[in-house]
XYZ file of C-alpha atoms in Angstrom:
617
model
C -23.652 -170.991 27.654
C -21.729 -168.626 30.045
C -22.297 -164.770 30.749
C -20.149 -162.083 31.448
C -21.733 -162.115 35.356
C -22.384 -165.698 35.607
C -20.233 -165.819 38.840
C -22.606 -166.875 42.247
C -23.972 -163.865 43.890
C -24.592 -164.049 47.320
C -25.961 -161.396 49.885
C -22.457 -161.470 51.323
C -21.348 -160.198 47.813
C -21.166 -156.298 48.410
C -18.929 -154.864 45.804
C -19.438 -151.830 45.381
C -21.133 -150.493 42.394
C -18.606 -149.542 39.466
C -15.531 -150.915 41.225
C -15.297 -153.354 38.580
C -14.755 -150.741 36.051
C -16.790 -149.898 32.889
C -17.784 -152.607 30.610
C -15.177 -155.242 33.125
C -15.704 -159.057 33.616
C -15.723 -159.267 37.856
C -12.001 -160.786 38.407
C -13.299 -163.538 40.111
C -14.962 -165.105 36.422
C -12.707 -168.100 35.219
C -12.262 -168.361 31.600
C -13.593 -170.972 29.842
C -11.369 -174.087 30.067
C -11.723 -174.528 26.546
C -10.017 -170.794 25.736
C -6.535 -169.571 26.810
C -6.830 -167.051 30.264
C -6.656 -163.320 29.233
C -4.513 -161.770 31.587
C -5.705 -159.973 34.099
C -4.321 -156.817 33.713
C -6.440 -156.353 30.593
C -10.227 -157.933 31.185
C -12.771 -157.547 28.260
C -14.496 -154.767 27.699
C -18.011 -155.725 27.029
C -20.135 -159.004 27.264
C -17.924 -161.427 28.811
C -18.962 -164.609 28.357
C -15.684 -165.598 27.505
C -12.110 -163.716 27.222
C -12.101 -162.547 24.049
C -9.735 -163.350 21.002
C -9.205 -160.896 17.902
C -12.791 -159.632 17.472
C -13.678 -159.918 13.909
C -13.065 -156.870 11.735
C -15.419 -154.160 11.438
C -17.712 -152.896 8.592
C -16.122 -153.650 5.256
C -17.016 -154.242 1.585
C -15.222 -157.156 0.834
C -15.204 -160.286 3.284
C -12.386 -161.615 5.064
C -9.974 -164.384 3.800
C -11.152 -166.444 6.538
C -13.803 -165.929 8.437
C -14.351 -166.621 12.354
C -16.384 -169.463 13.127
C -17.820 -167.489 16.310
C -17.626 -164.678 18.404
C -15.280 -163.517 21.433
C -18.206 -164.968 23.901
C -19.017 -167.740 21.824
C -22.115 -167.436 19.724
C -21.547 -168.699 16.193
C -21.769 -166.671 12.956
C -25.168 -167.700 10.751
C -24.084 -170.386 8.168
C -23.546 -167.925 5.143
C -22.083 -165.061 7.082
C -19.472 -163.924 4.400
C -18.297 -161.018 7.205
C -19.897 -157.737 8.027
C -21.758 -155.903 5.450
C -20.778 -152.284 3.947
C -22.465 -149.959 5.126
C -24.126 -148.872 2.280
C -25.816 -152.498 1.808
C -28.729 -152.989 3.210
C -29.909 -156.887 4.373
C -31.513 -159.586 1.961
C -34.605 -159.082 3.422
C -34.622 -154.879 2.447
C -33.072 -155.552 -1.211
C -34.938 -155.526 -4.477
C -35.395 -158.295 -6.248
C -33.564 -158.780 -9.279
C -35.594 -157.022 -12.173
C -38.689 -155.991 -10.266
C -39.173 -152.246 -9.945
C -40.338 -150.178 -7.012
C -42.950 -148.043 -7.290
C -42.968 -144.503 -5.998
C -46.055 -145.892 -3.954
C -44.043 -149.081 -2.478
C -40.778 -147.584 -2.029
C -39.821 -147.796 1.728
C -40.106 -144.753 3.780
C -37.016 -142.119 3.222
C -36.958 -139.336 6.092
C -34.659 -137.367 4.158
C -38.102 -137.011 1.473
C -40.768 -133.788 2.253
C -43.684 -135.509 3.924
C -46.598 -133.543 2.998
C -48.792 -132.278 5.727
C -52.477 -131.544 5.259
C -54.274 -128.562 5.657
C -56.254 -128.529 9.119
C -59.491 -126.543 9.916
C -58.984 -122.298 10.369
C -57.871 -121.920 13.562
C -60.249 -120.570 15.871
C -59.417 -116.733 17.219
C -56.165 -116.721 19.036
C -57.586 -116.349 22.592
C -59.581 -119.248 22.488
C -56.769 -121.418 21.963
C -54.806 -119.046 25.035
C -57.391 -120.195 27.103
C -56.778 -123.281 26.469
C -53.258 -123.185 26.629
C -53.303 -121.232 30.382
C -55.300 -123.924 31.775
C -52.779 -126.436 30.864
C -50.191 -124.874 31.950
C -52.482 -123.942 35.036
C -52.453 -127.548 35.932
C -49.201 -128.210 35.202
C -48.260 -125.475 37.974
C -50.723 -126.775 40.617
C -49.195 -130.346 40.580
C -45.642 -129.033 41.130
C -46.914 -127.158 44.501
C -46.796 -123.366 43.269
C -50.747 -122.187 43.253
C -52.510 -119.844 43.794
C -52.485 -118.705 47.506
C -55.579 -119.348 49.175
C -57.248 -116.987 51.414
C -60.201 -117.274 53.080
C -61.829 -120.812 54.196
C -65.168 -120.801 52.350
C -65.321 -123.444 49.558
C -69.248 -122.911 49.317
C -71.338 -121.573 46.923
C -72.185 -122.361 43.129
C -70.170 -124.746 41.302
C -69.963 -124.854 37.475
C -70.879 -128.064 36.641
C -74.787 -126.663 37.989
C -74.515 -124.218 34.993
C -73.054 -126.808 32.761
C -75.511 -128.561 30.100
C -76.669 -131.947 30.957
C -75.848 -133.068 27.282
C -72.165 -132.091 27.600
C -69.475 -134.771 26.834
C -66.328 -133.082 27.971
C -66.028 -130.882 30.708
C -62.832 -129.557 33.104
C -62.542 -127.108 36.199
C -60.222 -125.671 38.316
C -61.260 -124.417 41.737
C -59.397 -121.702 43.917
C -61.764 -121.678 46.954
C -61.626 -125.580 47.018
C -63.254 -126.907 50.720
C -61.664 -126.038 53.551
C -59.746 -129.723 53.890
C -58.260 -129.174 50.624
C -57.555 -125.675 51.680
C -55.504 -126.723 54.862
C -53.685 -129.730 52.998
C -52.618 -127.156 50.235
C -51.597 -124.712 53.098
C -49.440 -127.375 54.796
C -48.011 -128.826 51.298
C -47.174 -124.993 49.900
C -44.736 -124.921 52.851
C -42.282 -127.217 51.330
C -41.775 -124.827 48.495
C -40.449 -121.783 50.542
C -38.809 -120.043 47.332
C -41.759 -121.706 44.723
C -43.060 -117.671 44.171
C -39.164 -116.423 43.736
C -38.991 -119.352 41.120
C -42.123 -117.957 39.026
C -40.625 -114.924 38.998
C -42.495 -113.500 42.319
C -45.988 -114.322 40.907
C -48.024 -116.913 43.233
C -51.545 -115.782 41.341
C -52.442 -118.823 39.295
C -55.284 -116.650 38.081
C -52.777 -113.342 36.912
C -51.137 -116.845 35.113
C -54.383 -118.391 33.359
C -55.304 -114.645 32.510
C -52.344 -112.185 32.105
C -51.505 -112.811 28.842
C -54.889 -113.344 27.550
C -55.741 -109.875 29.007
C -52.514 -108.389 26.986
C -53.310 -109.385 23.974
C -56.590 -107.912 23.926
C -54.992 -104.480 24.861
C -55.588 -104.646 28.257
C -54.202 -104.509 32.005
C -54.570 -107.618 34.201
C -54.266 -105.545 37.461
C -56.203 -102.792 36.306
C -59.045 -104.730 34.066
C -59.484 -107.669 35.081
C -58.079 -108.544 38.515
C -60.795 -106.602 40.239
C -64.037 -108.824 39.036
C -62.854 -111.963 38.596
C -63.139 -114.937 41.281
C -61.878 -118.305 41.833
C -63.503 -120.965 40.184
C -63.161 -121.552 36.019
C -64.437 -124.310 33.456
C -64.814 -125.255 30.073
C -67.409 -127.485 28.477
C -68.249 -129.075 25.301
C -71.667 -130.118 23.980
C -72.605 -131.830 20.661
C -73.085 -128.591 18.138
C -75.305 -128.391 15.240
C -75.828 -131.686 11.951
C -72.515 -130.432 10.245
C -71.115 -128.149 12.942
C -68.365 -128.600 15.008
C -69.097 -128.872 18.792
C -70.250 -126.202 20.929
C -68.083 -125.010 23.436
C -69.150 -122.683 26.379
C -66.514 -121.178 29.039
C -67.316 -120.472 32.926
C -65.552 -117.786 34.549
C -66.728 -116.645 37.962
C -67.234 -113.130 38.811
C -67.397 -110.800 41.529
C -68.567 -107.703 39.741
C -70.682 -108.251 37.009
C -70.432 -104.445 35.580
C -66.918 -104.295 35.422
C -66.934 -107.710 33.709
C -69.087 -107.011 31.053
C -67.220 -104.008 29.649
C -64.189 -105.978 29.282
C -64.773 -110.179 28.724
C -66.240 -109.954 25.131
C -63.509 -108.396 23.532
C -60.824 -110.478 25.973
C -62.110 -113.591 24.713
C -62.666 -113.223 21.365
C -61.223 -109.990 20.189
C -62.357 -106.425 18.857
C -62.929 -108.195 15.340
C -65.590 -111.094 16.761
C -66.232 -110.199 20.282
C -67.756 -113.399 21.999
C -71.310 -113.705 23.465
C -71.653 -113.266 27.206
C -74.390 -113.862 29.741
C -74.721 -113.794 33.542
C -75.958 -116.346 35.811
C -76.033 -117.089 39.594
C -72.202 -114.965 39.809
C -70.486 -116.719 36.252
C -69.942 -115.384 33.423
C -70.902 -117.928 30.680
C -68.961 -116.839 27.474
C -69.475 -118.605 23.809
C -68.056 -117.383 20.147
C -71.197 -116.327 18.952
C -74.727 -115.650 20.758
C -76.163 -118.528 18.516
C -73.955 -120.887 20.598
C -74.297 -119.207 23.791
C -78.573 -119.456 23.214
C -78.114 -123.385 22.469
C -75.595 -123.910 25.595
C -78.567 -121.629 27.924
C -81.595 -123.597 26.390
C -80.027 -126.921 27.277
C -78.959 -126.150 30.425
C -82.262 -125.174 31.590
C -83.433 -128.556 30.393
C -80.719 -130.421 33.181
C -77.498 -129.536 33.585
C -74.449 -131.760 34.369
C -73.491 -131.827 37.862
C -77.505 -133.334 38.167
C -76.308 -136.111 36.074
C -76.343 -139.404 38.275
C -73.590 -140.888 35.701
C -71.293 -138.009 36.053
C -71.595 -137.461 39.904
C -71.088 -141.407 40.320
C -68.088 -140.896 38.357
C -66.956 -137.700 40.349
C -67.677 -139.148 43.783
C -65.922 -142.353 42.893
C -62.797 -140.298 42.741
C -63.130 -139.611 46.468
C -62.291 -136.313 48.472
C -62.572 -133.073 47.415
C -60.589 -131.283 44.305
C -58.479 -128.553 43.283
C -59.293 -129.677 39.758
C -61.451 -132.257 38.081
C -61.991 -133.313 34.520
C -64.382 -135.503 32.809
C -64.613 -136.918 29.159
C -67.366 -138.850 28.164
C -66.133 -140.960 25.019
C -69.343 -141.779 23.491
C -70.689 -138.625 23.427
C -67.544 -137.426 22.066
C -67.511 -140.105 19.173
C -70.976 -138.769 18.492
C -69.820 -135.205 17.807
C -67.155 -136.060 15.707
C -69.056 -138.357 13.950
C -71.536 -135.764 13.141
C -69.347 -132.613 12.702
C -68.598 -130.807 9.713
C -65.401 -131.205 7.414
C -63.275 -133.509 8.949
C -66.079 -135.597 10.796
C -66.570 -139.803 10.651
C -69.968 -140.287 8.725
C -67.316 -140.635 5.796
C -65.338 -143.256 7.102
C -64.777 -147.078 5.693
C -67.226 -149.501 7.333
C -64.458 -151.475 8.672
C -63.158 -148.410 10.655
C -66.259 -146.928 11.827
C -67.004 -150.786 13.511
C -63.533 -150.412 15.186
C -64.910 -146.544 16.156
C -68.149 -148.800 18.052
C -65.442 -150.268 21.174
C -64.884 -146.349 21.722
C -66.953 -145.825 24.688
C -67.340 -145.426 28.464
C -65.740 -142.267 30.835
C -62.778 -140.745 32.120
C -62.785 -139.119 35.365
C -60.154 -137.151 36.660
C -59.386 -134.954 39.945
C -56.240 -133.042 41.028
C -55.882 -132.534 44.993
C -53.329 -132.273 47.771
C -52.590 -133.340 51.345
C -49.862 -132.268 53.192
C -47.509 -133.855 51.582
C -48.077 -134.648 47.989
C -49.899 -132.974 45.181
C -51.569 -135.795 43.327
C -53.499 -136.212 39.858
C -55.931 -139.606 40.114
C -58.099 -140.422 37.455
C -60.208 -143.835 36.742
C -62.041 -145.048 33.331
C -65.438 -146.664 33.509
C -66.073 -148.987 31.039
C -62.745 -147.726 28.885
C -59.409 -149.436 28.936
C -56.835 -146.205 29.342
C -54.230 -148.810 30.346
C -53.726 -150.806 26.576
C -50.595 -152.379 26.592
C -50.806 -153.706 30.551
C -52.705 -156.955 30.656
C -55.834 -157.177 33.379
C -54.395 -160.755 34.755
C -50.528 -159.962 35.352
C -49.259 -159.947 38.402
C -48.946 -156.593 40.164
C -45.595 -154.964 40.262
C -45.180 -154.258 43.652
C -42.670 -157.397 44.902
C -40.430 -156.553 41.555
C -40.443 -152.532 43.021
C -39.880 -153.395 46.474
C -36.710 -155.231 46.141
C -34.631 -152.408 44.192
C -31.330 -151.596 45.192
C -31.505 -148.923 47.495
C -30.015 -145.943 45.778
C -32.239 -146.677 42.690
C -32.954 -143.561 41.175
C -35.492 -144.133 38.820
C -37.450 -147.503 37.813
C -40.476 -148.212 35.671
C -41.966 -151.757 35.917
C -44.491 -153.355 33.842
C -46.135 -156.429 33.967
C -47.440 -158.955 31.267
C -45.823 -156.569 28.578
C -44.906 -159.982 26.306
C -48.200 -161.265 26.620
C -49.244 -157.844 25.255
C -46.800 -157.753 22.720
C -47.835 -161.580 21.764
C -51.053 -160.669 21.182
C -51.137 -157.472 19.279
C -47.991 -158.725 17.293
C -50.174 -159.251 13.891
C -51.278 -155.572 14.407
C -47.847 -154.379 15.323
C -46.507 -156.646 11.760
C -49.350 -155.079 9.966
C -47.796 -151.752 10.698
C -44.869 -152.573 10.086
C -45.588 -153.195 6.895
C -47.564 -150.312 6.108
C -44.347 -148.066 6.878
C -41.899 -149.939 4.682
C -44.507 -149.764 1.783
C -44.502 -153.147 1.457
C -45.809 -156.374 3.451
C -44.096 -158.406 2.063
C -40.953 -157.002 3.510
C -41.643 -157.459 7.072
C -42.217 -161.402 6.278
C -38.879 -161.468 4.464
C -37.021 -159.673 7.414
C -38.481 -162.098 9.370
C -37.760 -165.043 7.771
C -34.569 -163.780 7.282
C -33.324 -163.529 10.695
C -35.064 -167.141 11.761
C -33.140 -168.805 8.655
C -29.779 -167.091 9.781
C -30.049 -166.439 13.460
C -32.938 -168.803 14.577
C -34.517 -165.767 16.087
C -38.300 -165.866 16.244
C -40.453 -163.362 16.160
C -42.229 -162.554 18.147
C -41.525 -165.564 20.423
C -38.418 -164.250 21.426
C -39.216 -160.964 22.614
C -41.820 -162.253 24.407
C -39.406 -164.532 26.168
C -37.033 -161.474 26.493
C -40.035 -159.158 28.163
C -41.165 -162.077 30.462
C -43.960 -161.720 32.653
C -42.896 -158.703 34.320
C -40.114 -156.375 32.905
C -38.033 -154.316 35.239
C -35.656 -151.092 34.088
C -33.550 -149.523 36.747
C -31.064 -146.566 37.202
C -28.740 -146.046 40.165
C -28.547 -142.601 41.797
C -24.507 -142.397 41.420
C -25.264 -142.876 37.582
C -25.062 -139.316 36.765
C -22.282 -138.357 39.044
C -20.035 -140.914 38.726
C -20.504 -141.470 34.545
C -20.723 -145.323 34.937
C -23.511 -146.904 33.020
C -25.215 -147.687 36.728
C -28.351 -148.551 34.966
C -30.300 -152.220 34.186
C -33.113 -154.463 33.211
C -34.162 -157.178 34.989
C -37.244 -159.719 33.612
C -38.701 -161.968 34.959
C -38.724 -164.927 32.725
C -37.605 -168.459 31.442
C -33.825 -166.523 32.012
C -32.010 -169.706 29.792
C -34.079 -169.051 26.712
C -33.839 -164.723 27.460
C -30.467 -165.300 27.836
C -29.990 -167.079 24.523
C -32.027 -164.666 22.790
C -29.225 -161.990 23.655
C -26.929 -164.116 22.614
C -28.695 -163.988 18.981
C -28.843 -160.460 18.980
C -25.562 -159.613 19.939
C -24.497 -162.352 17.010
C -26.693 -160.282 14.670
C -25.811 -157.118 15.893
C -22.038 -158.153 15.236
C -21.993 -160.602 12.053
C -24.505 -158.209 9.962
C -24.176 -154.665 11.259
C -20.358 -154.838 12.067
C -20.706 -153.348 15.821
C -17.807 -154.352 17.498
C -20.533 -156.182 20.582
C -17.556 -156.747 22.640
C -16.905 -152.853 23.334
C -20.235 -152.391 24.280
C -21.455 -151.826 28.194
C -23.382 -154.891 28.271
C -23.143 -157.665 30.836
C -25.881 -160.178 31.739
C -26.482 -162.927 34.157
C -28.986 -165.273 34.327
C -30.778 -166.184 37.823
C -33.345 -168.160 39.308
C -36.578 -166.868 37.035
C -34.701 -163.569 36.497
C -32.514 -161.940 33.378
C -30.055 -159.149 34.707
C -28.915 -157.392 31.941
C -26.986 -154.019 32.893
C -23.966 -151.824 31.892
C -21.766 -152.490 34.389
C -21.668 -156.220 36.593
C -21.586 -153.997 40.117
C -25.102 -152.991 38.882
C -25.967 -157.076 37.863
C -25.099 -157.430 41.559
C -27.126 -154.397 42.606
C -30.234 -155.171 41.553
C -29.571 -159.328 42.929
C -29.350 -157.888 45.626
C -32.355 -155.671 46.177
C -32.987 -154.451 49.321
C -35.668 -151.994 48.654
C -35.818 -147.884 48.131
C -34.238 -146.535 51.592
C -36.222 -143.138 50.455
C -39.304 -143.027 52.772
C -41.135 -141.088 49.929
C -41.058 -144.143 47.404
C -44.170 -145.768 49.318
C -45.782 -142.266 49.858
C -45.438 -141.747 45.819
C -46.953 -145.473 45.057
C -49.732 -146.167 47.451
C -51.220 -148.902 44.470
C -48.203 -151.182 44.218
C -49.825 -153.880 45.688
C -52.365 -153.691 42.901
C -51.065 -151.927 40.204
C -49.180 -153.494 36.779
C -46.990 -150.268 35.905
C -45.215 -148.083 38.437
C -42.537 -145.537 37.892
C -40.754 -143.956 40.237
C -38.145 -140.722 40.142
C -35.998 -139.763 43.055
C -36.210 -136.058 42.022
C -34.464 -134.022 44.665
C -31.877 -136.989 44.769
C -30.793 -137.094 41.353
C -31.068 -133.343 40.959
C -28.457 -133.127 43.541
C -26.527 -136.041 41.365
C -26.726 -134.022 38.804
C -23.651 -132.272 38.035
C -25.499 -129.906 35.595
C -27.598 -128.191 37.870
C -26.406 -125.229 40.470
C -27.384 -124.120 43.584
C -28.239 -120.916 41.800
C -30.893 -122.273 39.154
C -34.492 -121.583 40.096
C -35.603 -125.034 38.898
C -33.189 -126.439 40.850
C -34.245 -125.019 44.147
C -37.683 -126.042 43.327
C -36.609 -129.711 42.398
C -34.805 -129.739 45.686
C -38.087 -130.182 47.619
C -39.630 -132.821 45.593
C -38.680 -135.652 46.953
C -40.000 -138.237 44.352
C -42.487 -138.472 41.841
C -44.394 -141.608 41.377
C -47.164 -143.011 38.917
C -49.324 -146.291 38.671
C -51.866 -147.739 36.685
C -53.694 -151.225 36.988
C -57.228 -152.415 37.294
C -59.774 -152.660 39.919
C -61.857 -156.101 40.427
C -64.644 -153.965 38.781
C -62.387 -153.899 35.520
C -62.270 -150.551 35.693
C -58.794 -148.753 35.347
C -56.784 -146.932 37.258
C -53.733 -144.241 37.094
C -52.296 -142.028 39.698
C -49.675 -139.218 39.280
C -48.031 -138.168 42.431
C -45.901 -136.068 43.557
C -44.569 -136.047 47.314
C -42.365 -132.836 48.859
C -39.882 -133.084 50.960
């Protein structure tokens, strides 16, 4: 079989990337001797396996006189193609059976049909949930390098996780008067950002952004109210609540005048209608809904509270350095509460489902912290898989990263993603099914497109995924409009490339797409399948050469361990971007991020891994 890039590629090949033209053979690809020359003047538009003849016609509702007995590049038609289908008829596999009725239970899925949605639990009052919602976007602020600014170089005193109830299962923090090395990193790192305040509309508080809008919708002025008590350091924490309850949940709010703060938190936290409980201890406020809460989440703490814990300060000090912010989620514990909270809790489930509820166990631990040049989120899972879908034994994805072209502008590469999909493919069927409404479907489908297509399921995606999968976009994509962009994998590359060949057949003989307008051109090398939109970008990523951007290593520090990386040249392709302006505030903060970067894999412990970073320029 031939390709539309099946030319030899050499390192001495340089052409540059899109000089061939959208969706063009590369001149120097011979037709086959078996198929008149196409002029060159006019080259074929998509796959190229071959110079194309009259493409066969499109969608229709009756079939040709005569039909084709294969495609432009080659691939035959199945044995009872009869040309394209209408569009209004669906395949064999999707169609009734003669006689048998559907019903309303097993009819397939229609999204233009209401989809009823069920009633959840009363929300709680609406600052609660604006707590909530600041801290998020708290975090989300800190790892883009605009927080607050920092003043003094203290980082002592009480820390909320020694207030915190042993018994707790989930509990999060976010610390303003962080150590003094975290202090001087953020210092050094906030300096990228000159115009990171002008962007947030001139406010560099991150606690006038957690708090401001809580404080006005209790009638009240930030500056005026609140700004004068309230310190640096904020959690939240979650303890199993009362046989039928939901969960108790206490907040932790430091304080630097206790007066002033108790005139104004109850009714700022839970409103003039159901003020929250409030006490005082060594300079926190500890604020629940109701006092019967608040008494629980005091009387446990004085039996041990968390941050005494040896589990959960193993966990933390496994993380390494100090922390802006830190989060940890104990799953257990958390199965436990739901499992013993009110409406809406598990003691009602199925047997079958609360055994699959038993494998939900082990920790989370997550910290946010900077140096001076990155802000970076780094979390690991003892005892918990938080990587499903990356397998523990693939290879690590660092040689397939290294050797992208140089102007790659964003890649994500996984590795053993067909194993994966090999063996959860019964549960992925199962599903399936369970959409359509039917089983039975799925198998017929199936079936269906071995019997006309030889295409096997799910044998043939896992050849097409390989052992390591590889997607790819080229910095000049979005400036130039040329479909720079690719996927390499790392596989038997005969057998991927013949699966594309039965896809494309499929694509064309039963859906009527017109394959050989599409952007598609592949090439099959060594124990590699290029498949891209335009052949300059086949030869692109042969090529390799590695990221030229000195922030891709700083933004993936784990490649040599990890089995999923992504990484985004942000400043680069905002700059590619013929969207943004010099004028747009996002812009001129996206102008000193040099590149994002994430990983995940597993440690020789078996524990797992992820990393979020982000590296200024």
């Amino acid at each position: 079989m031939t390709t539309g890039d099946d030319h030899p590629t050499s390192a001495d090949d340089q052409t540059p990337l899109g000089e061939s033209g959208l969706g063009h053979a590369h001149e120097s690809t011979p037709p086959p001797a078996s198929q008149p020359a196409t002029p060159p003047a006019e080259p074929p538009a998509g796959p190229t396996s071959s110079p194309p003849a009259e493409p066969p016609a499109g969608p229709t509702s009756s079939p040709p006189a005569e039909p084709p007995t294969s495609l432009p590049y080659g691939f035959a038609p199945p044995a009872d193609w009869a040309g394209p289908r209408s569009e209004a008829e669906p395949p064999a596999w999707a169609m009734p059976q003669a006689g048998a009725g559907q019903s309303e239970a097993t009819q397939r899925l229609d999204a233009t049909q209401p989809v009823e949605v069920l009633a959840g639990p009363e929300p709680k009052p609406r600052s609660w949930a604006m707590m909530g919602t600041a801290a998020g976007v708290a975090l989300a602020v800190l790892v883009g390098g605009v927080v607050y600014a920092v003043g003094q170089l203290s980082g002592g005193g009480t820390q909320p996780e020694e207030l915190v109830p042993s018994s707790a299962f989930a509990f999060a923090k976010l610390d303003l008067d962080p150590a003094a090395g975290q202090k001087l990193a953020f210092r050094s790192f906030a300096q990228h950002f000159p115009d990171a305040a002008e962007a947030l509309g001139g406010n560099a508080d991150l606690r006038e952004l957690i708090f401001s809008s809580i404080a006005e919708d209790a009638g009240l002025d930030y500056e005026a109210d609140v700004e004068p008590w309230l310190g640096d350091r904020f959690a939240v924490a979650a303890m199993p609540g009362t046989i039928g309850n939901e969960p108790d949940v206490a907040v932790y709010i430091q304080v630097t005048d206790q007066d002033r703060a108790e005139t104004v938190l109850p009714e700022m936290i839970g409103g003039e209608e159901s003020p929250a409980a409030l006490a005082f201890r060594r300079g926190y406020a500890i604020v629940s809904p109701d006092q019967d809460t608040l008494d629980r989440v005091q009387a446990l703490a004085a039996e041990g509270t968390l941050g005494s814990e040896d589990t959960f300060q193993a966990d933390m000090a496994d993380l390494g350095e100090d922390e802006v912010a830190a989060a940890w989620l104990d799953l257990e514990g958390l199965l436990a509460a739901a499992m013993t909270a009110g409406e809406g809790g598990l003691l009602g489930l199925p047997a079958d489902q609360q055994e699959a509820l038993d494998a939900f166990q082990g920790r989370i631990a997550i910290t946010a912290r900077f140096s001076d040049d990155y802000a970076e989120i780094f979390g690991r899972t003892v005892g918990f898989d938080a990587t499903q879908g990356l397998d523990s034994a693939a290879k690590p994805v660092g040689p397939l990263m290294r050797d992208l072209p140089p102007d790659t502008g964003a890649a994500l590469a996984v590795s053993g993603l067909g194993t994966n999909v090999e063996s959860g493919w019964s549960d992925m069927s199962d599903a399936l099914g369970t959409a359509a409404g039917e089983a039975g479907e799925v198998e017929a489908m199936l079936a269906d497109l071995e019997a006309r297509y030889d295409l096997t399921l799910p044998d043939d995606l896992v050849t097409l995924l390989g052992e390591q999968t590889l997607l790819a976009m080229d910095l000049r994509a979005l400036e130039s409009g040329l479909p720079l962009f690719g996927a390499r994998s790392v596989t038997d590359a005969a057998a991927a490339e013949d699966v594309v060949g039965k896809v494309l057949s499929m694509l064309e003989f039963d859906f009527g797409v017109d394959v050989s307008a599409l952007p598609i051109h592949w090439t099959a090398a060594g124990d590699s399948l290029y498949v891209t939109g335009d052949p300059s970008y086949t030869d692109a990523l042969q090529r390799g050469g590695g990221v030229t951007d000195p922030a891709f290593e700083t933004a993936l520090p784990d490649l040599d361990s990890a089995q999923l990386a992504l990484w985004v040249d942000v400043d680069g392709l905002t700059a590619a971007d013929p969207a943004s302006s010099p004028g747009d505030s996002a812009a001129e903060v996206m102008n000193h991020i040099a590149g994002v970067g994430i990983t995940a894999g597993y440690e020789d412990s078996g524990n797992a891994t992820f990393r979020l970073r982000v590296v200024a320029d």
